Coordinates of C-alpha atoms in Angstrom, one line a residue:
Chain P
M1 CA -74.2 -7.9 55.8
E2 CA -75.3 -4.9 53.7
R3 CA -74.2 -4.7 50.1
V4 CA -72.1 -1.5 49.8
G5 CA -71.4 0.6 46.7
F6 CA -68.6 3.1 46.5
I7 CA -68.2 5.9 44.0
G8 CA -65.1 8.0 43.7
L9 CA -61.8 6.0 44.1
G10 CA -59.4 9.0 44.5
I11 CA -56.6 9.5 47.0
M12 CA -59.2 9.3 49.8
G13 CA -61.9 7.0 48.3
K14 CA -59.6 4.2 47.2
P15 CA -58.2 3.3 50.6
M16 CA -61.6 3.9 52.2
A17 CA -63.2 1.4 49.8
R18 CA -60.4 -1.1 50.5
N19 CA -61.1 -0.9 54.2
L20 CA -64.7 -1.8 53.5
L21 CA -63.5 -4.9 51.6
K22 CA -61.2 -5.8 54.5
A23 CA -64.1 -5.6 56.9
G24 CA -66.0 -8.1 54.7
F25 CA -68.6 -5.9 53.0
P26 CA -69.7 -7.1 49.5
L27 CA -68.6 -4.1 47.4
T28 CA -69.5 -2.6 44.1
V29 CA -67.4 0.3 42.8
F30 CA -67.5 3.0 40.2
N31 CA -64.8 5.6 39.2
R32 CA -64.5 7.9 36.2
S33 CA -61.1 6.5 35.3
R34 CA -60.7 2.7 34.9
A35 CA -57.4 2.0 36.7
A36 CA -58.6 2.5 40.3
M37 CA -61.7 0.3 39.6
D38 CA -59.4 -2.5 38.2
E39 CA -57.3 -2.3 41.3
L40 CA -60.2 -2.7 43.7
A41 CA -61.6 -5.5 41.4
R42 CA -58.4 -7.4 42.0
D43 CA -59.1 -7.1 45.7
G44 CA -62.6 -8.6 45.3
A45 CA -64.9 -5.6 44.4
I46 CA -67.3 -5.7 41.5
A47 CA -66.7 -2.9 38.9
A48 CA -69.9 -1.1 37.7
D49 CA -70.6 0.9 34.6
S50 CA -72.4 3.9 36.2
P51 CA -73.5 5.3 39.6
M52 CA -77.0 4.0 38.7
Q53 CA -75.7 0.5 38.3
V54 CA -73.9 0.8 41.7
A55 CA -77.2 1.8 43.3
Q56 CA -79.0 -1.0 41.6
Q57 CA -76.7 -3.5 43.2
S58 CA -76.2 -2.0 46.7
D59 CA -78.2 -1.4 49.9
V60 CA -75.9 1.4 50.9
V61 CA -74.2 3.7 48.4
I62 CA -71.2 5.9 49.4
T63 CA -69.7 8.8 47.4
C64 CA -66.3 10.4 47.9
V65 CA -65.8 13.0 45.1
S66 CA -64.5 16.5 44.8
D67 CA -67.1 19.2 45.0
S68 CA -70.8 20.1 45.2
P69 CA -71.5 19.9 41.4
D70 CA -69.8 16.4 41.2
V71 CA -72.1 15.1 44.0
E72 CA -75.2 16.6 42.4
A73 CA -74.3 15.0 39.0
V74 CA -73.5 11.6 40.6
V75 CA -76.7 11.5 42.7
L76 CA -79.3 13.5 40.7
G77 CA -77.9 13.3 37.1
E78 CA -78.5 10.9 34.3
N79 CA -77.5 7.3 35.2
G80 CA -77.2 8.6 38.8
I81 CA -77.7 7.1 42.2
L82 CA -81.3 8.3 42.5
A83 CA -82.2 6.7 39.2
G84 CA -80.8 3.3 40.3
G85 CA -82.0 3.4 43.9
R86 CA -85.1 2.1 45.6
T87 CA -87.0 2.6 48.9
G88 CA -84.9 1.8 51.8
M89 CA -81.6 2.5 50.2
L90 CA -79.1 4.5 52.3
Y91 CA -76.9 7.1 50.7
I92 CA -73.8 8.3 52.5
D93 CA -71.7 11.2 51.2
N94 CA -68.1 11.4 52.4
S95 CA -67.3 14.3 50.2
T96 CA -66.8 17.8 51.5
I97 CA -69.5 20.0 49.8
A98 CA -71.8 22.9 50.5
P99 CA -74.3 22.2 53.4
A100 CA -77.1 23.5 51.2
T101 CA -76.3 20.9 48.5
S102 CA -76.4 18.1 51.1
R103 CA -79.8 19.3 52.3
K104 CA -81.1 19.4 48.7
I105 CA -79.9 15.9 48.1
Y106 CA -81.4 14.7 51.4
K107 CA -84.8 16.0 50.4
A108 CA -84.6 14.5 46.9
L109 CA -83.8 11.1 48.2
K110 CA -86.3 11.3 51.1
A111 CA -89.0 12.0 48.6
Q112 CA -88.2 8.6 47.0
G113 CA -88.2 6.8 50.3
M114 CA -84.4 6.7 50.6
D115 CA -82.2 7.9 53.4
A116 CA -79.2 10.2 53.2
L117 CA -76.3 11.2 55.4
D118 CA -73.7 13.9 54.9
A119 CA -70.6 12.5 56.4
P120 CA -67.4 14.5 55.4
V121 CA -64.2 13.2 56.8
S122 CA -61.0 14.6 58.2
G123 CA -57.6 13.0 58.6
G124 CA -56.1 12.9 55.1
D125 CA -54.9 10.0 53.0
I126 CA -53.0 8.6 56.0
G127 CA -56.2 8.5 58.0
A128 CA -58.0 7.0 55.1
Q129 CA -55.4 4.2 54.7
Q130 CA -55.3 3.4 58.4
G131 CA -59.1 3.6 58.9
T132 CA -58.7 6.4 61.5
L133 CA -60.6 9.2 59.8
S134 CA -62.7 11.6 61.8
I135 CA -66.3 11.5 60.4
M136 CA -68.8 14.3 61.0
V137 CA -72.3 13.1 60.3
G138 CA -75.6 15.0 59.6
G139 CA -78.9 13.3 59.0
D140 CA -81.6 11.2 60.8
E141 CA -80.7 9.2 63.9
A142 CA -81.9 5.8 62.5
A143 CA -79.9 6.3 59.3
F144 CA -76.9 7.2 61.5
Q145 CA -77.2 4.0 63.5
R146 CA -77.5 2.0 60.4
S147 CA -74.4 3.6 58.9
L148 CA -72.2 2.9 62.0
P149 CA -70.8 -0.5 61.1
I150 CA -69.8 0.8 57.7
L151 CA -68.4 4.1 59.0
Q152 CA -66.5 2.3 61.7
A153 CA -64.7 0.3 59.0
M154 CA -63.3 3.6 57.7
G155 CA -62.9 5.9 60.7
K156 CA -62.6 6.2 64.4
N157 CA -63.9 9.5 65.8
I158 CA -67.5 9.3 64.4
V159 CA -69.9 12.0 65.6
H160 CA -73.5 12.5 64.8
V161 CA -73.7 16.3 64.9
G162 CA -77.3 17.0 63.9
A163 CA -79.8 17.0 61.0
A164 CA -79.1 16.9 57.3
G165 CA -76.3 19.3 56.4
A166 CA -74.8 19.4 60.0
G167 CA -71.9 17.2 59.0
Q168 CA -70.9 19.6 56.3
V169 CA -71.3 22.6 58.6
T170 CA -69.0 20.9 61.1
K171 CA -66.5 20.2 58.4
A172 CA -66.7 23.9 57.3
C173 CA -66.0 24.8 61.0
N174 CA -63.0 22.5 60.9
Q175 CA -61.6 24.0 57.8
I176 CA -62.0 27.5 59.2
V177 CA -60.1 26.6 62.4
V178 CA -57.3 24.8 60.6
A179 CA -56.8 27.5 58.0
M180 CA -56.7 30.4 60.5
T181 CA -54.5 28.4 62.9
V182 CA -52.1 27.7 60.0
Q183 CA -52.1 31.5 59.3
A184 CA -51.5 32.2 63.0
V185 CA -48.5 29.9 63.2
A186 CA -47.1 31.3 59.9
E187 CA -47.3 34.9 61.2
A188 CA -45.7 33.9 64.6
L189 CA -42.8 31.9 63.1
T190 CA -42.2 34.6 60.5
L191 CA -42.0 37.2 63.3
A192 CA -39.5 34.9 65.1
K193 CA -37.3 34.4 62.0
K194 CA -37.3 38.1 61.1
S195 CA -36.4 39.0 64.7
G196 CA -33.4 36.6 64.6
V197 CA -35.0 34.1 67.0
D198 CA -34.9 30.4 66.2
P199 CA -38.4 29.4 65.1
A200 CA -37.8 25.8 66.3
K201 CA -37.2 27.0 69.8
V202 CA -40.3 29.2 69.6
R203 CA -42.4 26.3 68.5
S204 CA -41.2 24.2 71.4
A205 CA -41.8 26.9 73.9
L206 CA -45.3 27.6 72.6
L207 CA -46.3 23.9 72.5
G208 CA -46.0 23.8 76.3
G209 CA -48.5 26.6 76.8
F210 CA -51.8 28.1 75.8
A211 CA -50.8 28.4 72.1
Q212 CA -50.6 24.6 71.8
S213 CA -52.4 23.1 68.8
R214 CA -52.0 20.1 66.4
V215 CA -51.4 22.7 63.7
L216 CA -48.5 24.3 65.6
D217 CA -47.1 20.8 66.2
V218 CA -47.4 19.3 62.7
H219 CA -47.5 22.3 60.4
G220 CA -45.1 24.3 62.6
Q221 CA -42.5 21.6 62.0
R222 CA -43.2 21.5 58.3
M223 CA -42.8 25.3 58.1
I224 CA -39.5 25.1 60.0
D225 CA -38.2 22.3 57.8
G226 CA -39.5 24.0 54.6
T227 CA -41.0 20.7 53.4
F228 CA -44.4 21.1 51.9
E229 CA -45.4 17.6 50.5
P230 CA -49.1 17.2 51.2
G231 CA -50.6 16.5 53.7
F232 CA -53.6 18.5 52.7
K233 CA -53.2 20.3 49.4
L234 CA -53.7 24.1 49.2
N235 CA -56.0 23.8 46.1
L236 CA -58.3 21.4 48.1
H237 CA -58.3 23.6 51.2
R238 CA -59.1 26.7 49.0
K239 CA -62.0 24.8 47.5
D240 CA -63.3 24.1 51.0
M241 CA -62.8 27.7 52.0
N242 CA -64.9 28.8 49.0
I243 CA -67.7 26.5 50.3
V244 CA -67.3 28.1 53.8
L245 CA -67.5 31.7 52.4
Q246 CA -70.5 30.8 50.1
T247 CA -72.3 29.4 53.1
G248 CA -71.4 32.5 55.1
K249 CA -72.8 34.7 52.4
E250 CA -76.1 32.7 52.4
L251 CA -76.3 33.4 56.1
N252 CA -75.2 37.1 55.9
L253 CA -72.3 36.1 58.2
P254 CA -69.1 38.2 58.0
L255 CA -66.3 35.7 58.3
L256 CA -63.5 38.3 58.4
G257 CA -60.5 36.0 59.2
T258 CA -61.8 33.2 56.9
A259 CA -62.0 35.7 54.1
Q260 CA -58.5 37.0 54.6
V261 CA -56.8 33.6 54.8
T262 CA -58.7 32.5 51.7
E263 CA -57.4 35.5 49.8
L264 CA -53.8 34.5 50.8
M265 CA -54.5 31.0 49.5
N266 CA -55.6 32.6 46.2
S267 CA -52.2 34.1 46.0
L268 CA -50.5 30.8 46.6
L269 CA -52.6 29.2 43.8
A270 CA -51.7 32.1 41.5
Q271 CA -48.0 31.3 42.3
G272 CA -48.6 27.7 41.2
K273 CA -48.3 26.3 44.7
G274 CA -51.8 24.6 44.8
E275 CA -50.3 21.1 44.9
L276 CA -48.3 21.9 48.1
D277 CA -49.4 21.3 51.6
N278 CA -51.4 24.2 53.2
S279 CA -48.5 24.8 55.5
A280 CA -46.8 26.4 52.5
L281 CA -48.7 29.6 53.5
I282 CA -45.6 30.5 55.3
T283 CA -43.7 30.9 52.0
L284 CA -46.0 33.9 51.2
Y285 CA -45.3 35.5 54.6
E286 CA -41.5 34.9 54.1
F287 CA -41.8 36.7 50.8
L288 CA -43.8 39.6 52.3
A289 CA -41.2 39.8 55.1
G290 CA -38.3 40.0 52.6
L291 CA -36.9 36.8 54.0
Chain B
M1 CA -29.1 31.4 98.7
E2 CA -29.4 34.6 96.6
R3 CA -31.2 37.6 98.1
V4 CA -34.1 38.3 95.7
G5 CA -36.0 41.5 95.1
F6 CA -39.5 41.6 93.6
I7 CA -41.1 44.8 92.1
G8 CA -44.7 44.7 91.0
L9 CA -47.1 42.8 93.2
G10 CA -50.2 42.7 90.9
I11 CA -52.4 39.7 90.0
M12 CA -49.4 37.9 88.7
G13 CA -46.5 39.3 90.7
K14 CA -48.0 38.7 94.2
P15 CA -48.4 35.0 93.9
M16 CA -45.1 34.7 92.1
A17 CA -43.3 36.6 94.9
R18 CA -45.1 34.3 97.5
N19 CA -43.7 31.2 95.7
L20 CA -40.2 32.7 96.1
L21 CA -40.8 33.0 99.8
K22 CA -42.1 29.5 100.0
A23 CA -38.9 28.3 98.3
G24 CA -36.9 29.9 101.0
F25 CA -35.4 33.0 99.2
P26 CA -34.8 36.1 101.4
L27 CA -37.2 38.5 99.7
T28 CA -37.4 42.3 99.5
V29 CA -40.5 43.7 97.7
F30 CA -41.7 47.0 96.3
N31 CA -45.2 47.9 94.9
R32 CA -46.7 51.3 94.1
S33 CA -49.7 50.7 96.4
R34 CA -49.0 49.7 99.9
A35 CA -51.6 46.9 100.6
A36 CA -49.9 44.1 98.6
M37 CA -46.5 45.0 100.2
D38 CA -48.0 44.7 103.6
E39 CA -49.5 41.3 102.7
L40 CA -46.1 39.9 101.6
A41 CA -44.4 41.4 104.6
R42 CA -46.7 39.4 106.8
D43 CA -45.5 36.3 105.0
G44 CA -41.8 37.3 105.7
A45 CA -40.8 39.7 103.0
I46 CA -39.1 43.0 103.7
A47 CA -40.9 46.1 102.3
A48 CA -38.8 48.7 100.5
D49 CA -39.3 52.3 99.7
S50 CA -38.3 52.3 96.1
P51 CA -36.9 50.1 93.3
M52 CA -33.5 51.5 94.1
Q53 CA -33.7 50.3 97.6
V54 CA -34.8 46.8 96.4
A55 CA -31.7 46.7 94.2
Q56 CA -29.4 47.8 97.0
Q57 CA -30.6 44.9 99.2
S58 CA -30.7 42.2 96.6
D59 CA -28.5 40.0 94.4
V60 CA -31.2 39.3 91.9
V61 CA -34.0 41.8 91.1
I62 CA -37.3 40.8 89.4
T63 CA -39.9 43.0 87.9
C64 CA -43.5 42.1 86.9
V65 CA -45.2 45.3 85.8
S66 CA -47.6 46.3 83.0
D67 CA -45.9 47.7 80.0
S68 CA -42.6 48.9 78.4
P69 CA -42.7 52.5 79.9
D70 CA -43.3 51.0 83.4
V71 CA -40.3 48.8 83.0
E72 CA -38.1 51.7 81.7
A73 CA -39.2 53.9 84.6
V74 CA -38.6 51.2 87.2
V75 CA -35.2 50.2 85.8
L76 CA -33.7 53.4 84.3
G77 CA -35.7 56.1 86.1
E78 CA -35.0 58.1 89.2
N79 CA -34.7 55.8 92.3
G80 CA -34.6 52.9 89.9
I81 CA -33.0 49.5 89.8
L82 CA -29.9 50.7 87.8
A83 CA -29.3 53.4 90.4
G84 CA -29.4 50.9 93.2
G85 CA -27.5 48.0 91.6
R86 CA -23.9 47.1 91.5
T87 CA -21.6 44.9 89.4
G88 CA -22.8 41.3 89.4
M89 CA -26.4 42.0 90.0
L90 CA -28.9 40.0 87.9
Y91 CA -32.1 41.7 86.7
I92 CA -35.0 39.5 85.5
D93 CA -38.0 41.0 83.9
N94 CA -41.1 38.8 83.9
S95 CA -43.2 41.6 82.3
T96 CA -44.5 41.3 78.7
I97 CA -43.0 44.3 76.9
A98 CA -41.5 45.3 73.6
P99 CA -38.4 43.3 72.6
A100 CA -36.7 46.5 71.7
T101 CA -37.1 47.8 75.2
S102 CA -35.7 44.6 76.7
R103 CA -32.6 44.9 74.5
K104 CA -32.2 48.6 75.5
I105 CA -32.3 47.7 79.2
Y106 CA -30.0 44.7 78.7
K107 CA -27.4 47.1 77.2
A108 CA -27.8 49.7 79.9
L109 CA -27.3 47.2 82.7
K110 CA -24.4 45.4 80.9
A111 CA -22.6 48.7 80.6
Q112 CA -22.6 48.8 84.4
G113 CA -21.5 45.2 84.8
M114 CA -24.9 43.8 85.6
D115 CA -26.8 41.0 83.9
A116 CA -30.3 41.1 82.5
L117 CA -32.8 38.5 81.3
D118 CA -36.2 39.1 79.6
A119 CA -38.4 36.3 80.9
P120 CA -42.1 36.9 80.2
V121 CA -44.5 34.4 81.5
S122 CA -47.6 32.6 80.2
G123 CA -50.2 30.7 82.2
G124 CA -52.3 33.3 83.9
D125 CA -53.0 34.0 87.6
I126 CA -53.7 30.3 88.2
G127 CA -50.3 29.4 86.8
A128 CA -48.7 32.1 88.9
Q129 CA -50.4 30.7 92.1
Q130 CA -49.6 27.1 91.4
G131 CA -46.0 27.9 90.3
T132 CA -46.7 26.3 86.9
L133 CA -46.0 29.3 84.6
S134 CA -44.3 28.9 81.2
I135 CA -41.3 31.2 81.1
M136 CA -39.7 32.3 77.9
V137 CA -36.2 33.6 78.5
G138 CA -33.8 35.8 76.5
G139 CA -30.3 36.7 77.5
D140 CA -26.8 35.3 78.2
E141 CA -26.4 31.6 78.9
A142 CA -24.6 32.1 82.2
A143 CA -27.3 34.5 83.5
F144 CA -30.0 31.9 82.4
Q145 CA -28.2 29.2 84.4
R146 CA -28.0 31.5 87.4
S147 CA -31.7 32.4 87.2
L148 CA -32.9 28.8 87.0
P149 CA -33.4 28.0 90.8
I150 CA -35.4 31.2 91.0
L151 CA -37.5 30.7 87.9
Q152 CA -38.1 27.1 88.9
A153 CA -39.8 28.4 92.1
M154 CA -42.3 30.2 89.9
G155 CA -42.7 28.1 86.7
K156 CA -42.4 24.8 85.1
N157 CA -41.8 25.0 81.3
I158 CA -38.8 27.3 81.3
V159 CA -37.1 27.7 77.9
H160 CA -33.9 29.7 77.1
V161 CA -34.9 30.8 73.6
G162 CA -31.9 33.0 72.6
A163 CA -30.2 36.3 73.2
A164 CA -31.6 39.5 74.9
G165 CA -35.1 40.2 73.6
A166 CA -35.7 36.6 72.4
G167 CA -38.0 35.9 75.4
Q168 CA -40.2 38.9 74.5
V169 CA -40.2 37.8 70.8
T170 CA -41.4 34.4 71.9
K171 CA -44.1 35.9 74.0
A172 CA -45.2 38.0 71.1
C173 CA -45.4 34.9 69.0
N174 CA -47.5 33.2 71.7
Q175 CA -49.9 36.2 71.8
I176 CA -50.3 36.1 68.0
V177 CA -51.2 32.4 68.0
V178 CA -53.6 32.6 70.9
A179 CA -55.4 35.7 69.5
M180 CA -55.8 34.3 66.0
T181 CA -56.8 30.9 67.3
V182 CA -59.5 32.6 69.5
Q183 CA -60.7 34.4 66.4
A184 CA -60.7 31.1 64.4
V185 CA -62.8 29.3 67.1
A186 CA -65.2 32.3 67.3
E187 CA -65.8 32.3 63.6
A188 CA -66.3 28.6 63.5
L189 CA -68.7 28.4 66.4
T190 CA -70.7 31.4 65.1
L191 CA -71.1 29.7 61.8
A192 CA -72.3 26.6 63.6
K193 CA -74.8 28.5 65.7
K194 CA -76.1 30.6 62.7
S195 CA -76.5 27.3 60.7
G196 CA -78.6 25.8 63.5
V197 CA -75.9 23.2 64.5
D198 CA -75.1 22.7 68.2
P199 CA -71.7 24.5 68.8
A200 CA -71.0 22.1 71.7
K201 CA -71.1 19.1 69.3
V202 CA -69.0 20.9 66.8
R203 CA -66.4 21.6 69.5
S204 CA -66.3 18.0 70.5
A205 CA -66.0 16.7 66.9
L206 CA -63.2 19.2 66.1
L207 CA -61.2 18.4 69.3
G208 CA -60.8 14.8 67.9
G209 CA -59.1 16.0 64.7
F210 CA -56.6 18.4 63.1
A211 CA -58.4 21.5 64.4
Q212 CA -57.5 20.5 68.0
S213 CA -56.0 23.2 70.2
R214 CA -56.0 24.3 73.9
V215 CA -57.9 27.4 72.8
L216 CA -60.7 25.3 71.2
D217 CA -60.8 23.2 74.3
V218 CA -60.8 26.0 77.0
H219 CA -62.0 29.1 75.2
G220 CA -64.4 27.1 73.0
Q221 CA -66.2 25.9 76.2
R222 CA -66.3 29.5 77.6
M223 CA -67.8 30.7 74.3
I224 CA -70.5 28.0 74.4
D225 CA -71.3 28.7 78.1
G226 CA -71.2 32.4 77.5
T227 CA -69.0 32.9 80.6
F228 CA -66.2 35.4 80.2
E229 CA -64.7 35.8 83.6
P230 CA -60.9 36.1 83.0
G231 CA -58.8 34.2 82.4
F232 CA -56.8 36.6 80.4
K233 CA -58.4 40.1 80.1
L234 CA -59.0 41.6 76.7
N235 CA -57.4 44.9 77.6
L236 CA -54.2 43.1 78.6
H237 CA -54.2 41.0 75.5
R238 CA -54.8 44.1 73.4
K239 CA -51.8 45.8 75.1
D240 CA -49.7 42.8 74.1
M241 CA -51.0 42.9 70.5
N242 CA -50.0 46.6 70.3
I243 CA -46.4 45.5 71.2
V244 CA -46.6 42.8 68.5
L245 CA -47.8 45.2 65.9
Q246 CA -45.2 47.9 66.9
T247 CA -42.5 45.2 66.6
G248 CA -43.8 44.2 63.3
K249 CA -43.7 47.8 62.1
E250 CA -40.1 48.1 63.2
L251 CA -39.3 45.0 61.1
N252 CA -41.5 46.1 58.1
L253 CA -43.4 42.8 58.6
P254 CA -47.1 42.8 57.5
L255 CA -48.9 40.8 60.2
L256 CA -52.3 40.7 58.4
G257 CA -54.2 38.4 60.7
T258 CA -52.7 39.9 63.9
A259 CA -53.7 43.4 62.7
Q260 CA -57.3 42.2 62.0
V261 CA -57.9 40.5 65.3
T262 CA -56.4 43.5 67.1
E263 CA -58.9 45.8 65.4
L264 CA -61.7 43.5 66.6
M265 CA -60.3 43.7 70.2
N266 CA -60.3 47.5 69.8
S267 CA -64.1 47.3 69.2
L268 CA -64.6 45.1 72.3
L269 CA -62.7 47.7 74.4
A270 CA -64.9 50.4 72.9
Q271 CA -67.9 48.4 74.1
G272 CA -66.5 48.4 77.6
K273 CA -65.6 44.7 77.5
G274 CA -61.9 45.1 78.3
E275 CA -62.2 43.4 81.7
L276 CA -63.7 40.3 80.2
D277 CA -61.8 37.2 79.1
N278 CA -60.4 37.3 75.5
S279 CA -62.9 34.6 74.6
A280 CA -65.5 37.3 74.7
L281 CA -64.5 38.0 71.1
I282 CA -67.3 35.7 70.1
T283 CA -69.9 38.3 71.4
L284 CA -68.7 40.6 68.6
Y285 CA -69.2 37.9 66.0
E286 CA -72.6 37.1 67.4
F287 CA -73.6 40.7 67.1
L288 CA -72.2 40.8 63.5
A289 CA -74.2 37.7 62.7
G290 CA -77.4 39.1 64.1
L291 CA -77.6 36.4 66.8

């Protein structure tokens, strides 16, 4: 069984690492703050002093951190994964970052005889805990095959989409669709409310037809209840949207709807609502509608 | 069994009227052009000379026409339904029109002792043929109960959403969600293509997660195949979006995303693509992306 290293024990990373332990993988962990490492150590993991040390003690190293600069620092920085790795090591990044950064890291590791996969996840903390994450993977086919027993311990719907960066592109597409569908549902339910029609009945009627979506189902209910516990936090979704828009700029691709919904997210963050679920977008529409 | 009248034998109305005949309702029909009336007459319907005559010979009168002015003319105009109706007549409008027009007609008929339901449908010509339309109904409860045996001959998911106009409001909400979800999927799949990632794999990956929707499933496939036979034509969807935006204006409701996607539809109509399915929105994004 491969020795696995896991870096980044946050709201997603900690339960993912725990699922690797449950599946029997020998596990070395690193996290900037100590508490989460101690918790995993009590479950049988070895705590390391740096990403470099994790790499030295592992065949496969996984990261799950916040953004592109974090991944670059952990992989390419001082005491990083690249410094501790050797030929044959496989690096898997479960973070959501810029496709361009994933491609850069892939090349840096390949040049040292190591493999790399970008493998962002979707499904939230519940999916992480239950091991039911969707995982979108970019990279070489052999590396993907090698990663499968590990990814299957953390997720269910695991798709090899294409070459390095393709996993991040797919995640970007996912975030576009979710954000714009949330906006669609927010506009529709605000129109219903402002018209004096029960939004709950509208949601039910629409779920039976062509407007059906998981967002209408789950977020629509949250909007009707006015309960915005995350879920997926607005400040994280906004971070992902910035990646999408930056990627769009590099491609000279005008993402009109994506840009608009990101501007609305900016307003929600300005109002101090970044810790709320992204369905809280409806509160902005209700304000705009004088409700 | 109630005697039913049906006015407007277009791509939707003709198969709906035929389903009423199949269910055994005595049926009188009227249509501006003769051919569709003759067809229904061969199936057992009686052809009338005017909407007024339809109303004179029916207990329940249904319309399925194009837009608010058409409905106003057919109901309130010379030789219209109001002129031919009497106390106790039930009027059901399956057209998609402005909620304000539906409320105006409701009041005009009520003042003459008649009942009225706004009951726009969703599900396209296939749903009309198979009798599986979703029907969103606004109006009085007693009228809704009376209408059920008739509506059940044409549709399956039949919801009484609220008072007069509520059916049209619900349909407006439906059209918002569908249009903006189509735009979301178009932006996502264009990003994938421009990034060199297979849009078909992205669609599959996203269908397994939170971005799932019927639009991603059905329209996503059409966008990937580049086949835009309707389906639901852009010029009809744009007509409905104009109703939505007009309703928003009356409510002082800023429908930011709805407005944007309608502007994009305007461009598609300017390009002569109004007869294509609304999934052809992606052709505009592909042009914008230099693809």
